[in-house]
Amino acid sequence: MCLLVTFVSLLVQIYSVGYMKGQPRYSQYFAYLGLFTSAMLGIVLADNLFLLYGCWELVGLSSYLLIGFRVTNLPQPAGAGMRFSSTASATQAS
């Protein structure tokens, strides 16, 4: 599973280099993507429930940051806010 997450992340990052070329905040995007990848690997490698939960929350946070990355003129991007609230409510419900 670890190899699968790493391989898919590598493909996404290779694609993102060309896709984000010339865009403002280029390095910030890759920092968010790296956080997402690290959190996903943390979920796969977690050996206790607390680490799994912490990495799960980091995946939610990094998803929020990546979804709302392109929008700079709104106080809160609607799609990113919806994603974060659905993740938070699903975590609270269970």
PDB file of C-alpha atoms in Angstrom:
ATOM      1  CA  MET A   1       0.000   0.000   0.000  1.00  0.00           C
ATOM      2  CA  CYS A   2       2.891   2.307   0.790  1.00  0.00           C
ATOM      3  CA  LEU A   3       4.303   1.794  -2.695  1.00  0.00           C
ATOM      4  CA  LEU A   4       0.934   2.543  -4.272  1.00  0.00           C
ATOM      5  CA  VAL A   5       0.528   5.827  -2.373  1.00  0.00           C
ATOM      6  CA  THR A   6       4.091   6.840  -3.220  1.00  0.00           C
ATOM      7  CA  PHE A   7       3.707   5.940  -6.908  1.00  0.00           C
ATOM      8  CA  VAL A   8       0.417   7.813  -7.339  1.00  0.00           C
ATOM      9  CA  SER A   9       1.863  10.805  -5.496  1.00  0.00           C
ATOM     10  CA  LEU A  10       4.891  10.775  -7.785  1.00  0.00           C
ATOM     11  CA  LEU A  11       2.644  10.795 -10.856  1.00  0.00           C
ATOM     12  CA  VAL A  12       0.578  13.677  -9.471  1.00  0.00           C
ATOM     13  CA  GLN A  13       3.692  15.702  -8.679  1.00  0.00           C
ATOM     14  CA  ILE A  14       5.214  15.092 -12.113  1.00  0.00           C
ATOM     15  CA  TYR A  15       1.958  16.219 -13.756  1.00  0.00           C
ATOM     16  CA  SER A  16       1.768  19.233 -11.427  1.00  0.00           C
ATOM     17  CA  VAL A  17       5.191  20.502 -12.481  1.00  0.00           C
ATOM     18  CA  GLY A  18       3.918  21.137 -16.006  1.00  0.00           C
ATOM     19  CA  TYR A  19       0.439  22.178 -14.956  1.00  0.00           C
ATOM     20  CA  MET A  20       1.589  24.776 -12.429  1.00  0.00           C
ATOM     21  CA  LYS A  21       4.464  26.164 -14.503  1.00  0.00           C
ATOM     22  CA  GLY A  22       4.463  29.953 -14.386  1.00  0.00           C
ATOM     23  CA  GLN A  23       1.709  30.162 -11.774  1.00  0.00           C
ATOM     24  CA  PRO A  24       2.029  32.395  -8.728  1.00  0.00           C
ATOM     25  CA  ARG A  25       2.580  30.622  -5.389  1.00  0.00           C
ATOM     26  CA  TYR A  26       4.180  27.645  -7.164  1.00  0.00           C
ATOM     27  CA  SER A  27       6.198  26.583  -4.141  1.00  0.00           C
ATOM     28  CA  GLN A  28       3.213  26.949  -1.801  1.00  0.00           C
ATOM     29  CA  TYR A  29       1.226  24.515  -3.942  1.00  0.00           C
ATOM     30  CA  PHE A  30       3.965  21.905  -3.703  1.00  0.00           C
ATOM     31  CA  ALA A  31       4.200  22.423   0.048  1.00  0.00           C
ATOM     32  CA  TYR A  32       0.476  21.635   0.328  1.00  0.00           C
ATOM     33  CA  LEU A  33       0.884  18.642  -1.968  1.00  0.00           C
ATOM     34  CA  GLY A  34       3.805  17.387   0.100  1.00  0.00           C
ATOM     35  CA  LEU A  35       1.737  17.745   3.267  1.00  0.00           C
ATOM     36  CA  PHE A  36      -1.060  15.738   1.650  1.00  0.00           C
ATOM     37  CA  THR A  37       1.346  13.002   0.556  1.00  0.00           C
ATOM     38  CA  SER A  38       2.963  12.829   3.974  1.00  0.00           C
ATOM     39  CA  ALA A  39      -0.411  12.572   5.678  1.00  0.00           C
ATOM     40  CA  MET A  40      -1.519   9.796   3.332  1.00  0.00           C
ATOM     41  CA  LEU A  41       1.677   7.868   4.008  1.00  0.00           C
ATOM     42  CA  GLY A  42       1.112   8.482   7.708  1.00  0.00           C
ATOM     43  CA  ILE A  43      -2.313   6.847   7.440  1.00  0.00           C
ATOM     44  CA  VAL A  44      -0.818   3.825   5.708  1.00  0.00           C
ATOM     45  CA  LEU A  45       2.062   3.473   8.177  1.00  0.00           C
ATOM     46  CA  ALA A  46       0.156   4.329  11.367  1.00  0.00           C
ATOM     47  CA  ASP A  47       0.538   1.706  14.070  1.00  0.00           C
ATOM     48  CA  ASN A  48      -1.849   3.224  16.604  1.00  0.00           C
ATOM     49  CA  LEU A  49      -5.199   4.953  16.562  1.00  0.00           C
ATOM     50  CA  PHE A  50      -3.923   8.376  17.670  1.00  0.00           C
ATOM     51  CA  LEU A  51      -1.433   8.611  14.815  1.00  0.00           C
ATOM     52  CA  LEU A  52      -4.079   7.422  12.367  1.00  0.00           C
ATOM     53  CA  TYR A  53      -6.522  10.067  13.579  1.00  0.00           C
ATOM     54  CA  GLY A  54      -3.876  12.813  13.443  1.00  0.00           C
ATOM     55  CA  CYS A  55      -2.899  11.905   9.887  1.00  0.00           C
ATOM     56  CA  TRP A  56      -6.574  11.687   8.923  1.00  0.00           C
ATOM     57  CA  GLU A  57      -7.090  15.248  10.111  1.00  0.00           C
ATOM     58  CA  LEU A  58      -3.973  16.384   8.223  1.00  0.00           C
ATOM     59  CA  VAL A  59      -5.424  14.872   5.045  1.00  0.00           C
ATOM     60  CA  GLY A  60      -8.589  16.910   5.631  1.00  0.00           C
ATOM     61  CA  LEU A  61      -6.600  20.096   6.225  1.00  0.00           C
ATOM     62  CA  SER A  62      -4.374  19.614   3.199  1.00  0.00           C
ATOM     63  CA  SER A  63      -7.434  18.809   1.042  1.00  0.00           C
ATOM     64  CA  TYR A  64      -8.970  22.086   2.193  1.00  0.00           C
ATOM     65  CA  LEU A  65      -5.784  23.952   1.284  1.00  0.00           C
ATOM     66  CA  LEU A  66      -5.434  22.273  -2.121  1.00  0.00           C
ATOM     67  CA  ILE A  67      -9.084  22.711  -3.128  1.00  0.00           C
ATOM     68  CA  GLY A  68      -9.044  26.384  -2.179  1.00  0.00           C
ATOM     69  CA  PHE A  69      -5.601  27.048  -3.636  1.00  0.00           C
ATOM     70  CA  ARG A  70      -6.651  28.780  -6.853  1.00  0.00           C
ATOM     71  CA  VAL A  71      -9.117  31.224  -5.311  1.00  0.00           C
ATOM     72  CA  THR A  72      -7.380  34.258  -3.857  1.00  0.00           C
ATOM     73  CA  ASN A  73     -10.029  36.982  -3.898  1.00  0.00           C
ATOM     74  CA  LEU A  74     -12.660  35.315  -1.673  1.00  0.00           C
ATOM     75  CA  PRO A  75     -12.413  35.078   2.116  1.00  0.00           C
ATOM     76  CA  GLN A  76     -13.233  31.341   2.007  1.00  0.00           C
ATOM     77  CA  PRO A  77     -13.460  29.296  -1.157  1.00  0.00           C
ATOM     78  CA  ALA A  78     -16.870  27.620  -1.174  1.00  0.00           C
ATOM     79  CA  GLY A  79     -15.721  24.204  -2.355  1.00  0.00           C
ATOM     80  CA  ALA A  80     -12.866  24.054   0.110  1.00  0.00           C
ATOM     81  CA  GLY A  81     -15.123  25.062   2.986  1.00  0.00           C
ATOM     82  CA  MET A  82     -17.666  22.429   2.008  1.00  0.00           C
ATOM     83  CA  ARG A  83     -14.952  19.761   1.828  1.00  0.00           C
ATOM     84  CA  PHE A  84     -13.532  20.678   5.220  1.00  0.00           C
ATOM     85  CA  SER A  85     -16.939  20.814   6.897  1.00  0.00           C
ATOM     86  CA  SER A  86     -17.989  17.446   5.461  1.00  0.00           C
ATOM     87  CA  THR A  87     -14.751  15.847   6.665  1.00  0.00           C
ATOM     88  CA  ALA A  88     -15.090  17.421  10.100  1.00  0.00           C
ATOM     89  CA  SER A  89     -18.730  16.434  10.465  1.00  0.00           C
ATOM     90  CA  ALA A  90     -18.004  12.858   9.359  1.00  0.00           C
ATOM     91  CA  THR A  91     -15.250  12.648  11.956  1.00  0.00           C
ATOM     92  CA  GLN A  92     -17.508  14.018  14.687  1.00  0.00           C
ATOM     93  CA  ALA A  93     -20.406  11.710  13.800  1.00  0.00           C
ATOM     94  CA  SER A  94     -18.415   8.521  14.178  1.00  0.00           C
TER      95      SER A  94
END
